[in-house]
Amino acid sequence: MSDDEGLAPTMKKARVFYGSLEEKERERLSSEMVAGSDALKAGIKAGNINISSGETLEMEERVSERQQEVLAEFERRRRARQITVSTDDTEVKAGLRALGEPITLFGEGPADRRERLRSVLSIVGPDALKKSRKDEERVKRSHDECHQTWYHEGPASLKEARLWLARYSLPRAMRRLEDARAQKDVPGATRTIRQQELHKTLRNLNNFCSQIGDDRPISFCHFSPDSKMLATASWSGLCKLWSIPDCTLIRTLRGHSTNVGAIIFRPQAGVLLDKSEVSLASCAADGTVKLWNLESDEPVADIEGHSDRVSRVSWHPSGRFLGTTCYDNSWRLWDLEVQEEILHQEGHSTGVHDISFHPDGSLAATGGLDAFGRVWDLRTGRCVVFLEGHLKEIYSLHFNPNGHHLATGSGDNTCKVWELRNRKCLYTVPAHQNLLSTVRFQPTDGHFLLTGSYDNTAKVWSHPGWMPLKTLAGHEGKVMGIDVSPDGKLIATCSYDRTFKLWLSE
């Protein structure tokens, strides 16, 4: 090892400057800037550096917008913490539904749903739920007001007619109740024997007469009050009167130009009324209603005012009033003494198909295509019974002579018997395999019920008991109308096969 290697390395002495370095630093910076500007110019000239013409990016605005969003989110969370939300899950769902939000999401529990409602309220405001509930209450209130019963002042003739109806119906109701009390005093054994004899007679019903009534389907048939004539209505527009029981044509009534829906004898026609007086009424699909006497084949009067199809007409038991049902969702009552319409009654949501008057003359029952029936008090104008239970349209109604039973036939293939005293359905008769076109009680005592159907048959049922007694089969088409003679001896059926048949017990 040499002597030089053993020596320690020499330390570099620091250079010490005396005085200010400002001058030196300024020179250095200026030389760097000149060099940098020369390099920048060279880069721009070479196309390696692109400088926009005055376009700038405002960083401060972007930052301020982001800050505002963050602050708004903090503010929303603060408001959400202050909002009180019900812990009842049902109320939470109702609140979400009122705000137009889905009441539940996939995998969402009651607590999550509650927080979602609070979050929505923090955005739309806590008063939005109250406002939506007020709107719902207002809509519900207006809906209830639209459906509540309302009255308006009628003409003086309507008031006089209502008073007349009250004076007419009350004595008849008293006589009916007296007859019911007298019937109740009859020994039970006697009543049973009479019922058994009637059932035996009905089981022996056979086709007594069959007659081709027209070139088109026969839509309706009705016996005269003296049981000596039968009126038939056809789709050809013709109505015919036939003598009973030989079924010979008496007269053809010409006046309608389209399908005739019904023709009805006036009470006491041919008995107490003169042949020149109005004895029949008919209606057609074109909205026309015509009145006829027993002397002429031309109508004696027309009833105008219906704007749609008139499906049925019915005489009041007094013979003074005529009821018509129309497919404009209403039915009307006409006073033939003053020769004007005294009542235009609405209440059904669709067309009204049939009407039937109570034997006392105090009530009217209507059935419509809305599957509901209504019983109206003609003395006050109120709907006293609402018949709800059928699944399809009601095509026929008829009061029992006892005054407290009402039968309805419907498109749901059933016949319902209603008890008007407790306003409930007494029994449902699964009557036929197709819709029921007509129902009729025995006009004298109401001890049996007759139903006609589009399954080409008519059936006889006991009352009470509702047992099938006889099936009247023989028509080749739909049974469109049935009737029982006032004396209770004959049954008439009319059909789509253009014939009508008379049925008599042997």
Short mmCIF file of C-alpha atoms in Angstrom, two decimals:
data_model
loop_
_atom_site.label_atom_id
_atom_site.label_comp_id
_atom_site.label_asym_id
_atom_site.label_seq_id
_atom_site.Cartn_x
_atom_site.Cartn_y
_atom_site.Cartn_z
CA MET A 1 0.00 0.00 0.00
CA SER A 2 1.39 3.40 -1.01
CA ASP A 3 1.54 6.48 1.07
CA ASP A 4 -1.01 8.30 -1.15
CA GLU A 5 -3.65 5.70 -0.55
CA GLY A 6 -3.56 6.24 3.17
CA LEU A 7 -4.33 9.94 2.92
CA ALA A 8 -7.96 11.19 3.52
CA PRO A 9 -9.90 12.61 0.49
CA THR A 10 -9.71 16.32 0.14
CA MET A 11 -12.96 18.26 0.88
CA LYS A 12 -14.25 20.62 -1.85
CA LYS A 13 -14.44 24.04 -0.44
CA ALA A 14 -17.79 25.80 -0.79
CA ARG A 15 -17.81 28.86 -2.97
CA VAL A 16 -18.80 31.93 -1.06
CA PHE A 17 -20.42 34.87 -2.89
CA TYR A 18 -20.45 38.27 -1.46
CA GLY A 19 -23.20 40.78 -2.25
CA SER A 20 -26.74 40.26 -3.79
CA LEU A 21 -27.54 37.47 -6.26
CA GLU A 22 -30.54 39.28 -7.70
CA GLU A 23 -28.67 40.45 -10.73
CA LYS A 24 -27.34 36.96 -11.49
CA GLU A 25 -30.79 35.34 -10.98
CA ARG A 26 -32.52 37.88 -13.20
CA GLU A 27 -30.02 37.24 -15.95
CA ARG A 28 -30.46 33.51 -15.62
CA LEU A 29 -34.28 33.70 -15.77
CA SER A 30 -34.25 36.06 -18.73
CA SER A 31 -31.87 33.78 -20.61
CA GLU A 32 -34.13 30.77 -19.83
CA MET A 33 -37.25 32.66 -20.98
CA VAL A 34 -35.59 33.68 -24.22
CA ALA A 35 -34.50 30.13 -24.80
CA GLY A 36 -37.98 28.82 -23.88
CA SER A 37 -39.77 31.30 -26.16
CA ASP A 38 -37.42 30.37 -28.97
CA ALA A 39 -38.19 26.69 -28.38
CA LEU A 40 -41.95 27.42 -28.24
CA LYS A 41 -41.84 29.34 -31.46
CA ALA A 42 -39.87 26.55 -33.06
CA GLY A 43 -42.47 23.96 -31.84
CA ILE A 44 -45.39 26.02 -33.11
CA LYS A 45 -43.65 26.54 -36.42
CA ALA A 46 -42.95 22.83 -36.71
CA GLY A 47 -46.64 22.06 -35.98
CA ASN A 48 -45.92 20.09 -32.84
CA ILE A 49 -47.64 22.59 -30.52
CA ASN A 50 -51.24 23.82 -31.08
CA ILE A 51 -52.54 26.82 -29.17
CA SER A 52 -56.27 27.70 -29.34
CA SER A 53 -57.39 31.13 -30.29
CA GLY A 54 -58.55 32.50 -26.95
CA GLU A 55 -60.63 29.52 -25.80
CA THR A 56 -60.45 28.90 -22.06
CA LEU A 57 -61.91 26.34 -19.67
CA GLU A 58 -63.61 27.87 -16.67
CA MET A 59 -62.56 25.57 -13.88
CA GLU A 60 -64.03 27.72 -11.20
CA GLU A 61 -67.60 27.40 -12.63
CA ARG A 62 -67.34 23.62 -12.84
CA VAL A 63 -66.10 23.52 -9.31
CA SER A 64 -68.89 25.81 -8.12
CA GLU A 65 -71.58 23.66 -9.85
CA ARG A 66 -70.23 20.54 -8.19
CA GLN A 67 -70.16 22.31 -4.88
CA GLN A 68 -73.79 23.39 -5.36
CA GLU A 69 -74.84 19.80 -6.11
CA VAL A 70 -73.07 18.56 -3.01
CA LEU A 71 -74.66 21.30 -0.93
CA ALA A 72 -78.10 20.52 -2.39
CA GLU A 73 -77.65 16.86 -1.54
CA PHE A 74 -76.66 17.77 2.03
CA GLU A 75 -79.68 20.05 2.25
CA ARG A 76 -81.98 17.28 0.94
CA ARG A 77 -80.62 14.85 3.50
CA ARG A 78 -81.12 17.42 6.20
CA ARG A 79 -84.76 17.90 5.16
CA ALA A 80 -85.24 14.13 4.94
CA ARG A 81 -84.08 13.74 8.55
CA GLN A 82 -86.69 16.30 9.61
CA ILE A 83 -89.62 14.62 7.75
CA THR A 84 -91.81 12.38 9.87
CA VAL A 85 -92.95 9.21 8.07
CA SER A 86 -95.44 6.69 9.44
CA THR A 87 -94.10 3.34 10.59
CA ASP A 88 -97.26 1.60 9.33
CA ASP A 89 -96.29 -0.17 6.12
CA THR A 90 -99.84 0.11 4.73
CA GLU A 91 -99.77 3.89 5.11
CA VAL A 92 -96.31 4.02 3.55
CA LYS A 93 -97.56 2.11 0.50
CA ALA A 94 -100.59 4.35 0.27
CA GLY A 95 -98.33 7.41 0.38
CA LEU A 96 -96.09 6.04 -2.38
CA ARG A 97 -99.13 5.24 -4.51
CA ALA A 98 -100.50 8.74 -4.00
CA LEU A 99 -97.19 10.22 -5.15
CA GLY A 100 -97.15 8.06 -8.28
CA GLU A 101 -94.27 5.89 -7.08
CA PRO A 102 -94.19 2.05 -7.12
CA ILE A 103 -95.39 0.76 -3.77
CA THR A 104 -92.60 -1.81 -3.58
CA LEU A 105 -89.37 -2.70 -5.33
CA PHE A 106 -87.65 -6.04 -5.73
CA GLY A 107 -86.08 -7.13 -2.46
CA GLU A 108 -87.34 -4.04 -0.62
CA GLY A 109 -88.43 -4.35 2.99
CA PRO A 110 -90.68 -2.09 5.09
CA ALA A 111 -87.71 -0.07 6.42
CA ASP A 112 -86.27 0.47 2.94
CA ARG A 113 -89.72 1.44 1.66
CA ARG A 114 -90.07 3.95 4.48
CA GLU A 115 -86.71 5.50 3.65
CA ARG A 116 -87.66 5.69 -0.02
CA LEU A 117 -90.85 7.55 0.86
CA ARG A 118 -88.85 9.94 3.04
CA SER A 119 -86.38 10.48 0.18
CA VAL A 120 -89.20 11.20 -2.29
CA LEU A 121 -90.84 13.63 0.14
CA SER A 122 -87.53 15.44 0.64
CA ILE A 123 -87.48 16.12 -3.11
CA VAL A 124 -91.15 16.96 -3.83
CA GLY A 125 -91.79 18.52 -0.43
CA PRO A 126 -93.68 17.15 2.60
CA ASP A 127 -96.86 19.00 1.52
CA ALA A 128 -97.12 16.98 -1.72
CA LEU A 129 -98.61 14.00 0.10
CA LYS A 130 -101.20 16.16 1.83
CA LYS A 131 -102.04 17.81 -1.48
CA SER A 132 -102.48 14.48 -3.25
CA ARG A 133 -104.73 13.24 -0.44
CA LYS A 134 -106.81 16.38 -0.69
CA ASP A 135 -107.10 15.87 -4.44
CA GLU A 136 -108.20 12.27 -3.87
CA GLU A 137 -110.79 13.38 -1.35
CA ARG A 138 -112.03 16.05 -3.76
CA VAL A 139 -112.33 13.54 -6.61
CA LYS A 140 -114.09 11.06 -4.34
CA ARG A 141 -116.45 13.76 -3.10
CA SER A 142 -117.30 14.83 -6.65
CA HIS A 143 -117.75 11.15 -7.63
CA ASP A 144 -120.15 10.64 -4.72
CA GLU A 145 -122.03 13.78 -5.64
CA CYS A 146 -122.44 12.48 -9.18
CA HIS A 147 -123.91 9.22 -7.91
CA GLN A 148 -126.14 10.53 -5.18
CA THR A 149 -129.88 10.80 -5.70
CA TRP A 150 -131.05 14.20 -6.73
CA TYR A 151 -134.49 15.62 -7.39
CA HIS A 152 -135.87 18.45 -9.41
CA GLU A 153 -139.31 19.97 -9.46
CA GLY A 154 -141.71 18.19 -11.80
CA PRO A 155 -144.79 19.46 -13.57
CA ALA A 156 -148.12 19.87 -11.84
CA SER A 157 -149.50 16.95 -13.83
CA LEU A 158 -146.94 14.65 -12.19
CA LYS A 159 -148.00 15.71 -8.71
CA GLU A 160 -151.64 15.12 -9.59
CA ALA A 161 -150.77 11.72 -11.05
CA ARG A 162 -148.86 10.71 -7.90
CA LEU A 163 -151.80 11.68 -5.70
CA TRP A 164 -154.14 9.76 -7.99
CA LEU A 165 -151.86 6.70 -7.83
CA ALA A 166 -151.83 6.84 -4.02
CA ARG A 167 -155.63 7.02 -3.87
CA TYR A 168 -155.85 4.14 -6.35
CA SER A 169 -153.25 1.79 -4.84
CA LEU A 170 -153.98 2.04 -1.12
CA PRO A 171 -157.50 0.50 -1.24
CA ARG A 172 -156.22 -2.27 -3.54
CA ALA A 173 -153.41 -3.02 -1.08
CA MET A 174 -155.94 -3.25 1.75
CA ARG A 175 -158.08 -5.72 -0.24
CA ARG A 176 -155.00 -7.78 -1.11
CA LEU A 177 -153.98 -8.02 2.55
CA GLU A 178 -157.54 -8.99 3.54
CA ASP A 179 -157.48 -11.77 0.95
CA ALA A 180 -154.09 -12.94 2.28
CA ARG A 181 -155.48 -13.07 5.84
CA ALA A 182 -158.49 -15.02 4.63
CA GLN A 183 -156.23 -17.43 2.77
CA LYS A 184 -154.19 -17.88 5.92
CA ASP A 185 -157.32 -18.99 7.80
CA VAL A 186 -157.83 -21.86 5.34
CA PRO A 187 -156.72 -25.15 6.96
CA GLY A 188 -153.30 -26.33 5.94
CA ALA A 189 -154.63 -29.68 4.73
CA THR A 190 -157.02 -27.93 2.33
CA ARG A 191 -154.24 -25.76 0.96
CA THR A 192 -152.04 -28.81 0.47
CA ILE A 193 -154.77 -30.68 -1.42
CA ARG A 194 -155.35 -27.68 -3.70
CA GLN A 195 -151.64 -27.38 -4.36
CA GLN A 196 -151.34 -31.07 -5.20
CA GLU A 197 -154.28 -30.85 -7.60
CA LEU A 198 -152.71 -27.84 -9.30
CA HIS A 199 -149.38 -29.62 -9.64
CA LYS A 200 -151.12 -32.65 -11.13
CA THR A 201 -152.88 -30.42 -13.64
CA LEU A 202 -149.65 -28.69 -14.61
CA ARG A 203 -147.82 -31.98 -15.10
CA ASN A 204 -150.49 -32.94 -17.63
CA LEU A 205 -149.93 -29.89 -19.85
CA ASN A 206 -149.76 -30.78 -23.53
CA ASN A 207 -149.56 -28.95 -26.82
CA PHE A 208 -153.15 -28.04 -27.65
CA CYS A 209 -152.57 -25.92 -30.76
CA SER A 210 -149.68 -24.81 -32.95
CA GLN A 211 -150.04 -22.03 -35.50
CA ILE A 212 -147.68 -20.33 -37.93
CA GLY A 213 -147.99 -16.72 -36.95
CA ASP A 214 -145.85 -14.83 -39.46
CA ASP A 215 -143.06 -14.97 -42.03
CA ARG A 216 -140.56 -13.67 -39.47
CA PRO A 217 -139.84 -14.67 -35.85
CA ILE A 218 -142.62 -13.93 -33.37
CA SER A 219 -141.21 -11.82 -30.56
CA PHE A 220 -144.14 -11.43 -28.15
CA CYS A 221 -147.57 -12.80 -27.25
CA HIS A 222 -150.22 -11.61 -24.79
CA PHE A 223 -153.72 -12.79 -23.80
CA SER A 224 -156.68 -10.43 -23.68
CA PRO A 225 -158.28 -9.81 -20.27
CA ASP A 226 -161.25 -12.07 -21.18
CA SER A 227 -158.89 -14.87 -22.38
CA LYS A 228 -160.68 -14.95 -25.77
CA MET A 229 -157.95 -13.33 -27.90
CA LEU A 230 -154.20 -13.59 -28.26
CA ALA A 231 -152.05 -10.76 -29.65
CA THR A 232 -148.73 -11.58 -31.31
CA ALA A 233 -145.91 -9.27 -32.43
CA SER A 234 -143.43 -10.12 -35.16
CA TRP A 235 -140.10 -8.95 -36.53
CA SER A 236 -141.88 -8.23 -39.80
CA GLY A 237 -143.51 -5.19 -38.18
CA LEU A 238 -146.97 -6.77 -38.14
CA CYS A 239 -149.12 -7.41 -35.08
CA LYS A 240 -151.94 -9.94 -35.24
CA LEU A 241 -155.01 -10.78 -33.17
CA TRP A 242 -156.03 -14.42 -32.91
CA SER A 243 -159.21 -15.95 -31.52
CA ILE A 244 -158.80 -18.43 -28.68
CA PRO A 245 -158.90 -21.41 -28.59
CA ASP A 246 -159.39 -22.10 -32.33
CA CYS A 247 -156.40 -19.87 -33.31
CA THR A 248 -158.06 -18.19 -36.28
CA LEU A 249 -156.82 -14.80 -37.43
CA ILE A 250 -159.11 -11.92 -36.47
CA ARG A 251 -157.16 -8.88 -37.62
CA THR A 252 -153.69 -7.82 -38.76
CA LEU A 253 -152.47 -4.54 -37.26
CA ARG A 254 -150.30 -2.64 -39.73
CA GLY A 255 -148.33 0.37 -38.62
CA HIS A 256 -144.78 -0.56 -37.67
CA SER A 257 -142.02 -0.74 -40.25
CA THR A 258 -139.42 -2.66 -38.22
CA ASN A 259 -139.11 -5.31 -35.47
CA VAL A 260 -141.96 -5.09 -32.97
CA GLY A 261 -140.79 -5.70 -29.41
CA ALA A 262 -144.10 -6.12 -27.59
CA ILE A 263 -147.87 -5.73 -27.85
CA ILE A 264 -149.97 -5.53 -24.69
CA PHE A 265 -153.73 -5.56 -24.06
CA ARG A 266 -155.04 -2.75 -21.93
CA PRO A 267 -156.68 -3.86 -18.65
CA GLN A 268 -160.44 -4.36 -19.12
CA ALA A 269 -160.05 -4.32 -22.92
CA GLY A 270 -162.96 -6.25 -24.43
CA VAL A 271 -164.61 -6.48 -21.02
CA LEU A 272 -165.58 -3.01 -19.85
CA LEU A 273 -163.99 -0.92 -22.61
CA ASP A 274 -165.75 -0.18 -25.86
CA LYS A 275 -164.13 -1.57 -29.01
CA SER A 276 -163.51 1.95 -30.28
CA GLU A 277 -161.43 2.87 -27.25
CA VAL A 278 -157.67 2.33 -26.98
CA SER A 279 -157.24 -1.37 -26.19
CA LEU A 280 -153.65 -2.25 -27.14
CA ALA A 281 -150.21 -0.69 -27.16
CA SER A 282 -147.15 -1.81 -29.13
CA CYS A 283 -143.51 -0.72 -29.48
CA ALA A 284 -140.77 -1.25 -32.04
CA ALA A 285 -137.02 -1.07 -32.43
CA ASP A 286 -137.17 2.31 -34.20
CA GLY A 287 -138.50 3.99 -31.03
CA THR A 288 -142.15 4.18 -32.12
CA VAL A 289 -145.04 3.40 -29.75
CA LYS A 290 -148.52 2.97 -31.21
CA LEU A 291 -151.99 2.65 -29.70
CA TRP A 292 -154.71 0.47 -31.23
CA ASN A 293 -158.40 -0.26 -30.80
CA LEU A 294 -160.34 -3.46 -31.60
CA GLU A 295 -162.14 -2.07 -34.64
CA SER A 296 -159.40 -0.91 -36.99
CA ASP A 297 -156.17 -2.33 -38.34
CA GLU A 298 -154.60 1.15 -38.27
CA PRO A 299 -153.14 2.77 -35.13
CA VAL A 300 -155.39 5.34 -33.48
CA ALA A 301 -152.47 7.30 -31.97
CA ASP A 302 -148.69 7.47 -31.88
CA ILE A 303 -146.60 8.22 -28.79
CA GLU A 304 -143.52 10.21 -29.78
CA GLY A 305 -140.47 11.19 -27.80
CA HIS A 306 -138.18 8.14 -27.75
CA SER A 307 -134.80 8.55 -29.41
CA ASP A 308 -133.73 4.91 -29.23
CA ARG A 309 -135.11 1.40 -29.28
CA VAL A 310 -138.23 0.80 -27.18
CA SER A 311 -138.06 -2.83 -26.06
CA ARG A 312 -141.18 -3.19 -23.89
CA VAL A 313 -144.44 -1.46 -23.01
CA SER A 314 -146.68 -2.23 -20.05
CA TRP A 315 -150.05 -0.97 -18.89
CA HIS A 316 -150.62 0.21 -15.35
CA PRO A 317 -153.36 -1.90 -13.65
CA SER A 318 -155.65 1.13 -13.78
CA GLY A 319 -155.34 1.37 -17.55
CA ARG A 320 -154.69 5.12 -17.30
CA PHE A 321 -150.89 5.03 -17.49
CA LEU A 322 -148.53 3.37 -19.94
CA GLY A 323 -144.92 2.54 -19.13
CA THR A 324 -142.23 2.28 -21.82
CA THR A 325 -138.62 1.15 -21.54
CA CYS A 326 -136.00 2.58 -23.84
CA TYR A 327 -132.39 1.84 -24.67
CA ASP A 328 -131.46 5.46 -23.87
CA ASN A 329 -130.98 4.24 -20.22
CA SER A 330 -134.39 5.46 -19.09
CA TRP A 331 -138.04 4.50 -18.79
CA ARG A 332 -141.08 6.74 -19.14
CA LEU A 333 -144.60 6.98 -17.81
CA TRP A 334 -147.35 8.36 -20.02
CA ASP A 335 -150.73 9.61 -18.81
CA LEU A 336 -153.31 8.91 -21.49
CA GLU A 337 -155.95 11.10 -19.86
CA VAL A 338 -153.87 14.26 -20.19
CA GLN A 339 -152.07 12.76 -23.23
CA GLU A 340 -148.54 13.66 -22.18
CA GLU A 341 -145.36 12.26 -20.70
CA ILE A 342 -145.45 12.85 -16.96
CA LEU A 343 -142.27 11.02 -15.94
CA HIS A 344 -138.92 10.46 -17.64
CA GLN A 345 -136.98 8.37 -15.14
CA GLU A 346 -133.27 7.64 -15.34
CA GLY A 347 -131.32 5.37 -13.02
CA HIS A 348 -129.85 2.55 -15.12
CA SER A 349 -126.36 2.82 -16.57
CA THR A 350 -127.33 1.03 -19.80
CA GLY A 351 -130.50 0.33 -21.75
CA VAL A 352 -133.69 -0.58 -19.86
CA HIS A 353 -135.28 -3.72 -21.31
CA ASP A 354 -138.43 -4.57 -19.33
CA ILE A 355 -140.92 -3.04 -16.93
CA SER A 356 -143.59 -4.57 -14.72
CA PHE A 357 -146.23 -2.89 -12.53
CA HIS A 358 -147.22 -4.06 -9.06
CA PRO A 359 -150.76 -5.54 -8.81
CA ASP A 360 -151.70 -2.70 -6.45
CA GLY A 361 -150.41 -0.10 -8.92
CA SER A 362 -148.04 1.46 -6.39
CA LEU A 363 -144.70 0.15 -7.66
CA ALA A 364 -142.90 -0.34 -10.96
CA ALA A 365 -139.96 -2.70 -11.46
CA THR A 366 -137.43 -2.17 -14.25
CA GLY A 367 -134.59 -4.37 -15.43
CA GLY A 368 -131.76 -3.36 -17.72
CA LEU A 369 -128.71 -4.47 -19.58
CA ASP A 370 -126.56 -3.42 -16.60
CA ALA A 371 -127.66 -6.65 -14.79
CA PHE A 372 -129.41 -4.64 -12.07
CA GLY A 373 -133.08 -4.27 -11.30
CA ARG A 374 -134.81 -1.40 -9.58
CA VAL A 375 -138.18 -1.11 -7.90
CA TRP A 376 -139.67 2.39 -8.00
CA ASP A 377 -142.40 3.85 -5.81
CA LEU A 378 -144.68 5.65 -8.26
CA ARG A 379 -146.23 7.72 -5.46
CA THR A 380 -142.94 9.31 -4.38
CA GLY A 381 -140.56 8.72 -7.29
CA ARG A 382 -137.95 7.01 -5.12
CA CYS A 383 -136.07 3.80 -5.89
CA VAL A 384 -137.13 1.68 -2.91
CA VAL A 385 -135.40 -1.63 -3.77
CA PHE A 386 -132.15 -2.25 -5.64
CA LEU A 387 -131.92 -5.76 -7.11
CA GLU A 388 -128.28 -6.84 -7.30
CA GLY A 389 -127.26 -10.43 -7.96
CA HIS A 390 -127.55 -11.31 -11.64
CA LEU A 391 -124.32 -11.75 -13.58
CA LYS A 392 -125.74 -10.66 -16.93
CA GLU A 393 -128.55 -8.59 -18.42
CA ILE A 394 -132.09 -8.71 -16.99
CA TYR A 395 -134.55 -9.39 -19.80
CA SER A 396 -137.81 -9.90 -17.92
CA LEU A 397 -139.55 -9.08 -14.64
CA HIS A 398 -142.94 -9.98 -13.21
CA PHE A 399 -144.69 -9.37 -9.89
CA ASN A 400 -146.45 -12.18 -8.07
CA PRO A 401 -150.14 -11.46 -7.27
CA ASN A 402 -149.26 -11.85 -3.56
CA GLY A 403 -147.56 -8.45 -3.87
CA HIS A 404 -144.24 -9.23 -2.16
CA HIS A 405 -142.48 -11.56 -4.62
CA LEU A 406 -140.79 -10.47 -7.82
CA ALA A 407 -139.26 -12.78 -10.45
CA THR A 408 -136.45 -11.71 -12.78
CA GLY A 409 -135.05 -13.58 -15.78
CA SER A 410 -131.51 -12.94 -16.94
CA GLY A 411 -128.88 -13.69 -19.54
CA ASP A 412 -127.00 -15.74 -16.91
CA ASN A 413 -129.55 -18.58 -17.49
CA THR A 414 -131.14 -18.16 -14.03
CA CYS A 415 -134.38 -16.86 -12.63
CA LYS A 416 -134.24 -15.11 -9.27
CA VAL A 417 -137.20 -14.64 -6.95
CA TRP A 418 -136.91 -11.59 -4.69
CA GLU A 419 -138.58 -10.99 -1.37
CA LEU A 420 -139.51 -7.31 -1.37
CA ARG A 421 -140.32 -7.18 2.33
CA ASN A 422 -136.72 -7.74 3.39
CA ARG A 423 -135.20 -6.69 0.03
CA LYS A 424 -133.26 -9.90 -0.49
CA CYS A 425 -133.08 -12.69 -3.04
CA LEU A 426 -135.38 -15.46 -1.86
CA TYR A 427 -134.28 -18.18 -4.29
CA THR A 428 -132.24 -18.64 -7.44
CA VAL A 429 -133.74 -21.06 -9.94
CA PRO A 430 -131.09 -22.60 -12.27
CA ALA A 431 -133.77 -22.69 -14.89
CA HIS A 432 -132.33 -23.19 -18.38
CA GLN A 433 -129.24 -23.78 -20.50
CA ASN A 434 -129.54 -20.44 -22.27
CA LEU A 435 -130.71 -16.93 -21.46
CA LEU A 436 -134.23 -16.39 -20.11
CA SER A 437 -136.42 -14.28 -22.37
CA THR A 438 -139.58 -14.15 -20.24
CA VAL A 439 -140.82 -14.97 -16.73
CA ARG A 440 -144.48 -15.03 -15.70
CA PHE A 441 -146.35 -15.86 -12.50
CA GLN A 442 -149.80 -17.39 -12.54
CA PRO A 443 -152.04 -14.29 -12.79
CA THR A 444 -154.78 -15.52 -10.44
CA ASP A 445 -152.97 -16.85 -7.34
CA GLY A 446 -149.29 -16.94 -8.28
CA HIS A 447 -149.01 -20.62 -7.39
CA PHE A 448 -146.66 -21.43 -10.28
CA LEU A 449 -143.94 -19.70 -12.24
CA LEU A 450 -143.40 -19.95 -15.99
CA THR A 451 -140.04 -19.34 -17.67
CA GLY A 452 -139.15 -19.20 -21.36
CA SER A 453 -135.64 -19.49 -22.71
CA TYR A 454 -133.47 -19.45 -25.79
CA ASP A 455 -132.82 -23.19 -25.26
CA ASN A 456 -136.12 -23.76 -27.19
CA THR A 457 -138.11 -24.73 -24.09
CA ALA A 458 -140.44 -23.24 -21.51
CA LYS A 459 -140.66 -24.63 -17.98
CA VAL A 460 -143.24 -24.60 -15.21
CA TRP A 461 -142.06 -24.29 -11.60
CA SER A 462 -143.97 -24.61 -8.36
CA HIS A 463 -144.33 -21.64 -6.04
CA PRO A 464 -143.26 -21.92 -3.31
CA GLY A 465 -140.79 -24.78 -3.51
CA TRP A 466 -139.44 -24.00 -6.98
CA MET A 467 -139.68 -27.60 -8.15
CA PRO A 468 -139.79 -28.25 -11.92
CA LEU A 469 -143.27 -29.47 -12.81
CA LYS A 470 -143.28 -29.55 -16.60
CA THR A 471 -141.01 -28.78 -19.55
CA LEU A 472 -142.89 -27.44 -22.56
CA ALA A 473 -140.79 -28.69 -25.46
CA GLY A 474 -141.84 -28.51 -29.07
CA HIS A 475 -140.47 -25.32 -30.58
CA GLU A 476 -137.66 -25.61 -33.07
CA GLY A 477 -136.25 -22.18 -32.24
CA LYS A 478 -135.74 -19.84 -29.31
CA VAL A 479 -138.77 -19.23 -27.08
CA MET A 480 -139.07 -15.44 -27.25
CA GLY A 481 -142.29 -14.89 -25.33
CA ILE A 482 -144.72 -16.66 -23.00
CA ASP A 483 -148.00 -15.74 -21.33
CA VAL A 484 -150.65 -17.26 -19.10
CA SER A 485 -154.32 -16.56 -19.73
CA PRO A 486 -156.06 -14.51 -17.02
CA ASP A 487 -158.30 -17.46 -16.17
CA GLY A 488 -155.19 -19.62 -15.69
CA LYS A 489 -156.29 -22.39 -18.11
CA LEU A 490 -154.05 -21.73 -21.13
CA ILE A 491 -150.36 -21.08 -21.65
CA ALA A 492 -149.08 -19.47 -24.85
CA THR A 493 -145.51 -19.60 -26.15
CA CYS A 494 -144.09 -17.86 -29.23
CA SER A 495 -140.81 -18.63 -30.88
CA TYR A 496 -138.11 -17.73 -33.33
CA ASP A 497 -139.44 -20.57 -35.51
CA ARG A 498 -142.36 -18.23 -36.52
CA THR A 499 -144.99 -20.22 -34.63
CA PHE A 500 -146.95 -19.83 -31.44
CA LYS A 501 -148.30 -22.73 -29.42
CA LEU A 502 -151.09 -23.12 -26.89
CA TRP A 503 -150.69 -25.52 -23.99
CA LEU A 504 -153.67 -26.98 -22.13
CA SER A 505 -154.00 -29.56 -19.38
CA GLU A 506 -155.84 -32.70 -20.37
#
